[in-house]
XYZ file of C-alpha atoms in Angstrom:
600
model
C -27.608 -0.324 163.218
C -28.297 -2.378 160.136
C -31.227 -1.638 157.810
C -33.364 -4.094 159.761
C -33.214 -1.690 162.695
C -35.903 0.342 160.969
C -38.440 -2.375 161.650
C -40.366 -2.621 164.925
C -41.130 -5.982 166.636
C -44.630 -6.629 166.786
C -23.268 -17.180 202.047
C -21.157 -14.975 203.546
C -19.673 -11.615 202.643
C -15.925 -11.790 202.026
C -13.531 -10.081 204.385
C -12.739 -6.471 203.564
C -9.001 -6.944 204.015
C -8.123 -6.228 200.388
C -10.278 -3.128 200.372
C -8.556 -1.955 203.529
C -5.458 -1.334 201.432
C -7.289 1.732 200.181
C -8.135 2.926 203.667
C -5.284 5.344 204.222
C -5.783 7.127 200.900
C -9.547 7.191 201.358
C -9.270 8.582 204.878
C -6.853 11.233 203.707
C -9.194 12.213 200.893
C -12.121 12.470 203.258
C -10.126 14.444 205.820
C -8.522 16.794 203.306
C -10.856 17.128 200.328
C -8.958 20.162 199.092
C -6.372 17.702 197.823
C -9.019 16.649 195.321
C -9.734 20.222 194.294
C -13.118 20.359 196.041
C -14.317 21.815 199.317
C -16.438 19.520 201.453
C -19.973 20.737 202.045
C -19.473 20.502 205.803
C -16.627 23.016 205.610
C -18.538 25.612 203.587
C -18.896 28.940 205.414
C -22.315 30.060 206.523
C -24.027 32.303 203.994
C -27.396 33.755 203.268
C -29.623 32.090 200.736
C -31.216 28.659 200.390
C -30.736 26.164 203.169
C -27.659 24.004 202.558
C -28.353 20.748 200.790
C -27.271 17.543 202.537
C -24.672 15.153 201.192
C -25.271 11.412 201.061
C -28.569 9.716 201.701
C -30.825 7.070 200.259
C -30.316 5.947 196.637
C -34.030 5.892 195.858
C -36.560 3.241 194.841
C -35.032 2.365 191.443
C -31.668 1.329 192.893
C -32.121 -2.276 194.020
C -29.364 -3.538 196.335
C -28.921 -7.270 196.862
C -27.000 -9.310 199.414
C -26.276 -13.050 199.066
C -28.900 -13.620 201.779
C -31.598 -11.509 200.073
C -34.654 -13.691 199.370
C -36.214 -13.765 195.902
C -33.368 -12.189 193.931
C -34.222 -13.998 190.696
C -37.873 -13.016 190.946
C -36.924 -9.353 191.365
C -34.514 -9.520 188.406
C -37.261 -11.056 186.293
C -39.737 -8.381 187.391
C -37.434 -5.577 186.237
C -36.684 -7.367 182.964
C -40.402 -7.846 182.272
C -40.847 -4.078 182.567
C -37.795 -3.131 180.527
C -37.387 -5.820 177.869
C -39.302 -3.883 175.188
C -39.285 -0.432 176.827
C -37.059 1.221 174.245
C -38.440 4.727 174.689
C -40.186 4.469 178.054
C -39.244 6.275 181.251
C -38.275 3.362 183.522
C -34.675 3.468 184.813
C -33.045 0.852 187.075
C -29.722 0.065 188.736
C -29.237 -3.460 190.104
C -26.407 -3.458 192.664
C -24.872 -6.544 194.298
C -23.002 -6.355 197.594
C -19.721 -8.294 197.717
C -20.178 -12.027 198.111
C -21.095 -15.102 196.083
C -24.469 -15.597 194.389
C -25.744 -18.837 192.925
C -28.110 -19.811 190.138
C -28.941 -16.358 188.785
C -29.694 -15.249 185.232
C -29.917 -11.464 185.155
C -31.515 -10.638 181.813
C -31.073 -6.951 181.057
C -33.581 -4.818 179.206
C -33.519 -1.115 178.334
C -32.134 1.448 180.792
C -30.945 -1.236 183.190
C -27.485 -1.339 184.754
C -26.085 -4.181 186.821
C -22.964 -3.760 188.947
C -21.024 -5.210 191.843
C -20.213 -3.115 194.895
C -16.685 -4.365 195.543
C -13.390 -2.723 194.714
C -12.565 -5.615 192.395
C -14.910 -7.549 190.119
C -13.781 -10.689 191.923
C -15.291 -9.383 195.174
C -18.760 -10.084 193.755
C -19.205 -13.433 191.994
C -22.370 -14.593 190.256
C -22.454 -18.292 189.509
C -24.766 -17.664 186.596
C -25.219 -15.236 183.725
C -25.801 -11.595 182.900
C -27.655 -11.938 179.623
C -28.627 -9.724 176.724
C -30.491 -11.467 173.899
C -32.958 -10.344 171.250
C -36.088 -12.450 171.593
C -38.142 -9.271 171.925
C -37.057 -8.219 168.403
C -37.277 -11.551 166.606
C -33.603 -12.364 167.088
C -32.289 -9.006 165.813
C -29.968 -7.355 168.378
C -29.384 -4.086 166.487
C -31.669 -2.158 168.852
C -30.352 -3.548 172.138
C -29.282 -0.115 173.397
C -28.886 1.550 176.829
C -27.905 -1.183 179.268
C -24.655 -1.974 181.068
C -22.735 -4.475 183.181
C -19.897 -3.462 185.510
C -17.638 -4.756 188.271
C -18.811 -8.369 188.504
C -17.268 -11.808 188.163
C -19.396 -14.298 186.232
C -19.206 -18.087 186.099
C -21.566 -18.761 183.148
C -23.806 -21.793 183.538
C -22.921 -23.209 180.114
C -19.397 -21.823 179.991
C -20.197 -18.778 177.825
C -22.073 -15.589 178.710
C -24.255 -13.989 176.013
C -23.970 -10.198 175.577
C -25.736 -9.401 172.288
C -25.862 -5.641 172.223
C -25.821 -2.614 169.978
C -24.795 0.919 170.975
C -24.595 2.467 174.471
C -24.216 -0.902 176.191
C -20.807 -0.990 177.907
C -19.316 -4.150 179.399
C -16.841 -2.615 181.873
C -14.649 -3.982 184.606
C -16.022 -7.492 184.274
C -14.377 -10.869 184.857
C -15.961 -13.694 182.870
C -14.614 -17.054 184.012
C -15.509 -18.556 180.665
C -16.299 -17.232 177.203
C -18.287 -14.266 175.912
C -20.705 -14.438 172.959
C -21.534 -11.055 171.394
C -24.354 -12.270 169.124
C -28.001 -13.165 169.773
C -29.294 -16.716 169.776
C -29.448 -17.864 166.183
C -26.698 -15.416 165.194
C -29.101 -12.669 164.135
C -27.730 -9.216 163.401
C -25.840 -7.391 166.161
C -24.336 -3.925 166.066
C -22.292 -3.020 169.158
C -20.205 -2.630 171.142
C -17.669 -1.740 173.850
C -15.525 -3.744 176.272
C -13.120 -2.138 178.770
C -11.046 -3.037 181.838
C -12.353 -6.615 181.626
C -10.872 -10.089 181.718
C -12.470 -12.822 179.622
C -10.792 -16.111 180.558
C -12.173 -17.924 177.527
C -12.752 -16.867 173.930
C -14.704 -13.826 172.808
C -16.978 -14.837 169.921
C -18.273 -11.858 167.926
C -20.019 -14.191 165.466
C -22.522 -11.840 163.706
C -21.414 -8.734 165.635
C -20.576 -6.137 162.986
C -18.133 -3.906 164.851
C -16.594 -3.784 168.306
C -14.037 -1.829 170.321
C -12.075 -3.445 173.169
C -9.807 -1.378 175.431
C -7.347 -2.186 178.228
C -8.543 -5.736 178.794
C -7.375 -9.363 178.630
C -8.978 -12.094 176.523
C -8.279 -15.798 176.192
C -8.933 -15.635 172.458
C -10.913 -13.870 169.726
C -12.709 -15.975 167.137
C -13.744 -13.810 164.163
C -14.633 -10.377 162.821
C -17.270 -8.998 160.463
C -16.480 -5.385 159.473
C -14.458 -3.505 162.079
C -12.862 -4.951 165.216
C -10.532 -2.558 167.053
C -8.304 -3.321 170.037
C -6.091 -1.057 172.149
C -4.160 -2.267 175.182
C -5.751 -5.736 175.071
C -3.712 -8.718 176.248
C -4.491 -11.700 174.038
C -5.801 -9.573 171.153
C -5.332 -10.983 167.651
C -2.561 -9.666 165.433
C -2.952 -6.595 163.232
C -4.481 -7.908 159.988
C -6.893 -5.224 158.711
C -8.762 -5.620 156.392
C -8.801 -9.429 156.386
C -9.613 -10.270 159.132
C -10.714 -6.714 159.962
C -8.532 -6.314 163.064
C -6.989 -2.923 163.881
C -4.706 -3.415 166.873
C -2.813 -0.950 169.087
C -0.493 -2.545 171.633
C -1.418 0.098 174.223
C -4.009 2.837 174.707
C -2.297 6.245 174.591
C -4.159 7.570 177.628
C -6.956 6.153 179.760
C -8.642 6.640 183.092
C -11.367 4.217 184.051
C -14.878 5.325 184.863
C -15.710 6.257 188.495
C -17.782 3.631 190.277
C -19.820 3.171 193.443
C -18.594 0.613 195.969
C -19.038 -0.379 199.600
C -16.409 0.071 202.308
C -18.040 -2.014 205.002
C -21.582 -0.656 204.952
C -20.621 2.822 203.730
C -20.911 3.841 200.095
C -17.946 5.486 198.447
C -17.115 6.467 194.860
C -13.780 5.211 193.548
C -11.819 7.440 191.163
C -9.300 5.400 189.125
C -5.988 7.011 188.319
C -4.808 8.207 184.920
C -2.706 5.734 182.914
C -0.466 6.391 179.927
C 0.289 3.693 177.353
C -2.156 1.494 179.209
C -2.489 -2.252 178.708
C -4.540 -4.857 180.558
C -6.978 -4.451 183.446
C -6.542 -2.042 186.347
C -7.614 -4.546 189.016
C -5.508 -7.583 188.175
C -3.451 -7.480 191.377
C -6.354 -6.727 193.676
C -7.029 -3.189 194.799
C -7.094 -0.718 191.899
C -4.982 2.430 191.999
C -6.705 5.728 192.634
C -8.553 7.667 195.322
C -12.087 7.616 196.653
C -14.756 9.910 198.028
C -17.420 9.199 200.663
C -21.028 9.469 199.585
C -21.397 12.311 202.081
C -19.515 14.512 199.590
C -22.182 13.874 196.911
C -25.604 15.358 196.513
C -27.727 12.285 195.847
C -30.099 13.662 193.243
C -33.604 12.314 192.712
C -35.868 12.632 189.641
C -37.770 15.874 189.962
C -34.803 17.825 191.277
C -34.495 21.074 189.351
C -31.410 22.428 187.626
C -31.331 25.134 190.311
C -31.093 22.471 193.023
C -28.334 20.601 191.212
C -26.416 23.848 190.705
C -26.851 24.787 194.360
C -25.301 21.456 195.325
C -22.356 22.099 193.022
C -21.933 25.626 194.402
C -21.822 24.175 197.922
C -18.894 22.003 196.907
C -20.790 18.739 196.520
C -20.388 16.276 193.675
C -23.503 14.861 191.971
C -24.816 11.301 192.043
C -27.801 11.113 189.692
C -30.103 8.279 190.734
C -32.183 6.534 188.028
C -34.959 8.585 186.459
C -35.738 11.654 184.330
C -34.444 15.135 185.145
C -36.041 18.101 183.334
C -33.807 21.156 183.087
C -34.743 24.803 182.513
C -31.137 25.988 182.810
C -27.767 24.292 182.290
C -26.052 22.259 184.972
C -22.846 24.257 185.479
C -19.841 22.230 186.611
C -17.234 24.838 187.504
C -14.920 23.420 190.189
C -11.903 21.264 189.404
C -12.196 17.522 190.072
C -15.997 17.533 190.266
C -17.658 14.157 189.702
C -21.057 13.830 188.048
C -21.972 10.134 188.088
C -25.265 8.685 186.874
C -26.832 5.385 187.886
C -29.263 3.382 185.778
C -29.153 5.703 182.742
C -30.315 8.787 184.624
C -31.570 11.089 181.862
C -31.240 14.871 181.498
C -33.783 16.667 179.280
C -33.345 20.377 178.455
C -36.929 21.601 178.087
C -36.520 25.123 176.716
C -33.587 25.000 174.338
C -30.837 25.315 176.954
C -27.614 23.307 177.030
C -28.021 20.392 179.440
C -24.550 20.564 181.008
C -21.536 22.876 180.751
C -18.117 22.592 182.331
C -15.504 25.232 183.147
C -11.946 25.066 181.812
C -10.548 23.381 184.922
C -8.713 20.172 185.763
C -10.112 16.749 186.368
C -13.881 16.935 185.900
C -15.374 13.451 185.538
C -18.711 12.995 183.768
C -19.991 9.439 183.593
C -22.991 7.200 183.202
C -25.925 9.329 182.063
C -28.066 10.074 179.022
C -28.896 13.501 177.579
C -32.160 13.555 175.621
C -32.812 16.624 173.450
C -35.999 18.536 174.173
C -38.575 19.769 171.638
C -37.109 23.307 171.546
C -33.851 23.418 169.623
C -30.726 23.533 171.786
C -27.649 25.134 170.252
C -25.632 22.481 172.096
C -26.472 19.652 174.505
C -23.095 19.171 176.215
C -20.208 21.650 176.336
C -16.810 20.636 177.688
C -15.134 23.936 178.476
C -16.202 27.402 177.318
C -15.438 28.889 173.916
C -11.748 29.725 173.698
C -10.695 27.347 176.486
C -6.910 27.014 176.428
C -5.630 25.795 179.816
C -3.266 22.807 179.894
C -4.899 19.737 181.479
C -2.355 17.109 180.416
C -1.822 15.837 183.961
C -5.493 15.763 184.947
C -7.906 15.904 182.003
C -11.672 16.043 181.975
C -13.126 12.618 181.209
C -16.473 11.912 179.544
C -17.396 8.225 179.881
C -20.587 6.364 179.018
C -22.313 9.702 178.444
C -24.852 9.161 175.685
C -26.870 11.713 173.709
C -30.109 11.265 171.795
C -32.093 13.533 169.511
C -35.601 12.200 168.828
C -36.919 8.681 169.275
C -38.591 9.209 172.620
C -40.408 12.225 171.140
C -39.524 15.354 169.181
C -36.055 16.693 169.912
C -33.713 19.147 168.215
C -30.111 20.255 168.741
C -27.761 22.005 166.353
C -24.603 20.387 167.782
C -24.735 17.612 170.356
C -21.268 17.771 171.957
C -18.727 20.572 171.769
C -15.298 19.873 173.263
C -13.360 23.056 173.914
C -11.092 22.032 176.797
C -7.639 20.738 175.914
C -6.648 17.145 176.712
C -10.259 16.003 177.191
C -10.648 12.221 177.150
C -13.912 11.022 175.592
C -14.178 7.338 176.434
C -17.213 5.642 174.915
C -20.124 7.736 173.782
C -23.077 7.116 171.489
C -24.385 10.318 169.951
C -27.553 9.425 168.061
C -29.971 11.345 165.937
C -32.792 8.812 166.047
C -33.690 6.910 162.889
C -36.784 5.296 164.441
C -39.261 5.889 167.249
C -41.413 8.977 167.866
C -40.529 12.446 166.662
C -38.377 11.269 163.760
C -38.072 13.024 160.404
C -35.508 14.953 158.383
C -36.567 18.246 159.965
C -38.601 16.896 162.907
C -35.515 15.843 164.877
C -33.124 18.157 163.097
C -29.539 17.821 164.343
C -26.853 19.085 162.002
C -23.707 18.078 163.871
C -22.792 15.273 166.260
C -19.446 16.127 167.856
C -17.282 19.190 167.295
C -13.787 19.139 168.816
C -12.204 22.580 169.110
C -9.697 21.819 171.871
C -6.153 20.631 171.217
C -4.765 17.275 172.380
C -8.186 15.591 172.698
C -8.352 11.777 172.667
C -11.507 9.801 171.821
C -11.591 6.080 172.563
C -14.802 4.556 171.269
C -16.937 6.975 169.244
C -20.369 5.907 168.058
C -21.960 8.839 166.186
C -24.899 8.350 163.823
C -27.412 9.896 161.440
C -26.715 13.633 161.662
C -28.090 15.947 159.008
C -24.614 17.258 158.150
C -21.256 16.299 159.719
C -21.207 13.581 162.343
C -17.708 14.404 163.658
C -15.818 17.662 163.048
C -12.277 18.074 164.374
C -10.658 21.525 164.596
C -8.159 20.967 167.420
C -4.513 20.093 166.887
C -2.967 16.751 167.854
C -6.334 15.034 168.139
C -6.556 11.234 168.226
C -9.436 8.797 167.777
C -9.365 5.062 168.391
C -12.504 3.512 166.806
C -15.480 5.159 165.145
C -18.787 3.564 164.205
C -20.962 5.786 162.037
C -24.039 5.625 159.857
C -25.077 8.543 157.687
C -28.637 9.794 158.042
C -31.038 7.258 156.532
C -33.780 9.788 155.844
C -32.109 12.369 153.581
C -34.821 13.289 151.066
C -32.522 13.811 148.076
C -28.968 14.559 146.945
C -29.378 18.312 147.364
C -30.211 17.893 151.056
C -26.772 16.437 151.760
C -24.700 18.400 149.297
C -21.611 19.920 150.950
C -20.856 22.675 148.479
C -19.245 20.953 145.497
C -18.813 17.710 147.446
C -21.433 14.964 147.335
C -22.499 14.313 150.909
C -21.118 15.440 154.255
C -18.217 13.324 155.481
C -18.834 11.234 158.598
C -15.528 12.434 160.069
C -13.969 15.671 158.899
C -10.643 17.059 160.031
C -10.470 20.790 159.375
C -8.121 22.139 156.728
C -6.270 24.146 159.400
C -5.189 21.006 161.294
C -1.563 19.922 160.857
C -1.458 16.991 163.330
C -4.116 14.304 163.761
C -4.181 10.496 163.951
C -7.016 7.978 163.921
C -7.394 4.199 163.924
C -10.302 1.909 163.026
C -12.964 4.198 161.552
C -16.068 2.901 159.763
C -18.932 4.735 158.046
C -22.024 3.157 156.479
C -24.805 4.540 154.330
C -28.412 3.386 154.049
C -30.306 6.096 152.181
C -33.717 4.476 152.252
C -35.729 7.527 151.123
C -33.594 8.188 148.041
C -31.347 5.166 147.343
C -29.699 7.108 144.520
C -27.841 9.449 146.885
C -24.058 9.370 146.498
C -21.474 10.102 149.193
C -18.172 11.146 147.681
C -16.286 9.837 150.738
C -16.724 8.805 154.343
C -13.720 10.721 155.673
C -12.179 14.087 154.821
C -8.863 15.487 156.006
C -6.098 17.843 154.888
C -3.174 16.377 152.993
C -0.565 17.187 155.637
C 2.413 15.088 156.809
C 1.134 14.992 160.384
C -2.403 13.851 159.511
C -2.606 10.039 159.323
C -5.294 7.357 159.368
C -5.162 3.588 159.873
C -7.859 1.027 159.087
C -10.674 2.855 157.291
C -13.808 1.385 155.733
C -17.064 2.473 154.124
C -20.065 0.229 153.488
C -23.222 0.623 151.410
C -25.938 -1.341 153.208
C -27.813 -3.243 150.528
C -27.025 -0.643 147.880
C -29.100 2.119 149.495
C -26.740 4.911 148.474
C -23.097 4.584 147.459
C -19.656 5.879 148.414
C -17.366 6.952 145.584
C -14.236 6.917 147.765
C -13.156 6.092 151.322
C -11.106 9.141 152.351
C -10.669 12.278 150.262
C -10.115 10.931 146.730
C -8.609 7.628 147.879
C -10.198 4.189 147.985
C -12.444 2.129 145.751
C -16.159 2.852 145.417
C -18.700 0.613 147.080
C -20.182 -1.942 144.731
C -23.877 -1.923 143.877
C -26.173 -3.804 146.224
C -23.326 -5.853 147.684
C -22.873 -5.034 151.373
C -19.083 -5.364 151.206
C -16.708 -2.802 152.746
C -14.351 -0.707 150.692
C -11.191 -0.295 152.742
C -8.036 1.780 153.047
C -5.303 0.287 155.232
C -3.352 3.516 155.727
C -3.658 7.140 154.622
C -1.774 8.801 153.176
């Protein structure tokens, strides 16, 4: 976010023929779940202990499902928006789901903790002749706090030809087809600080306008009009040419590895969860020729969790062989959720939120193949947690190259909604893990905010080898934001701000080095590559604080960086260098990036 973020603002359903293409694979998966590495709950042997939990069931009161014939859709959309427009740290959580078909004259304005999605296999199965809008009227035209909302799996025909999606962090635009243009800035071109686009087709031009940074992956665009600080593209058809730093475009022709996020869809009237396949050197959307490639699971193989379910209940469901579908709401945990079986899916709807109450880790995974974590928020509790999310145990070493764990749209927050503490937010131990879009945020505003009040020393620590991160947003940690110890790690896009509230230079002194780097590759690493990394400082308590550099890495032949920048926001703190001892210092009160095109 920019410095201003510190301020508070006073028909008929289409035939299912195309989806039937998936039928054989889906039926096989349902009939032989062992192929997916799980055992169906119905096949579990009888045993003593708690009564078996059921799979499937109702999605709960905060999942609103619409059909083209549903009366009063716009009124219901407006009702949810009225509740959520300004509800930055409230407890409301909503998922707005649209059955396949065509809808007319809708404007779905999205507020906090609101997700909108189609229930087809392709975005084109569910068409809204209208808009899905994010704007910033609630914050006087400033979009830098438009967090925690999402749009997925819909086709839009915008009323005026261009859809407005003025967002900041944790607001993915996934698997969307806009039959027109896309504007990433608020009305009046106020500040915006996003953002993430994936597996989407924008027929017209994407206009960032005032949007400061953006990452687009495996998509297709009709054009791209400008850039402010850091625009990164991988696997995007129609992306602009590589021109960093002017314009600030960092462009990879393909994404090294990707696997799209699991999603809920309807097969007739039955819910299923689609699991897209792994792609290497990916480019363009997964759904362009109709049915996407992958497998699916019936809802009967999921425990449909409701707010109030305990960690013990969620773990019992996992032990039974069920996957987890977390419906919208708050889940308080007194022990970790332990995901131990290969190919387990944990999918959240409507920003379902996990809160560890007593200093535990919210979720841990075993060192097994193919776990998929997606679509939920972890909110640190008032008792310090050593970690909030652990991917694999300490010392994990198994090879998962053919079927990695994926972490997608999983967001972490320390403070803001109340006091929270965590020493390290995410630890990645398992090899080949794919982290695809996360915002890890030590809050700089809200309740329970202060240098020691919401203490959080480290954002992400990567210990595992061969880990790929596509779309890292990591901000405001007391020490290092990203630490990388694994070999052959890769990152495509980083957006970072150093902690605003450091009291003085001594508080951020890293031994003999002024300030903790935003992104540090350990001295033991001999192979690492990263593209499109940006770090900003806004030391508003002590504007005299100096960061020696934004990025730190060993001088080794296999360690390379492309498209780096540091920015001093309004002169509140300064950077002396960009990476190690390379790069020009930032300049006084001028909010102008200092850049390094390639390192070494």
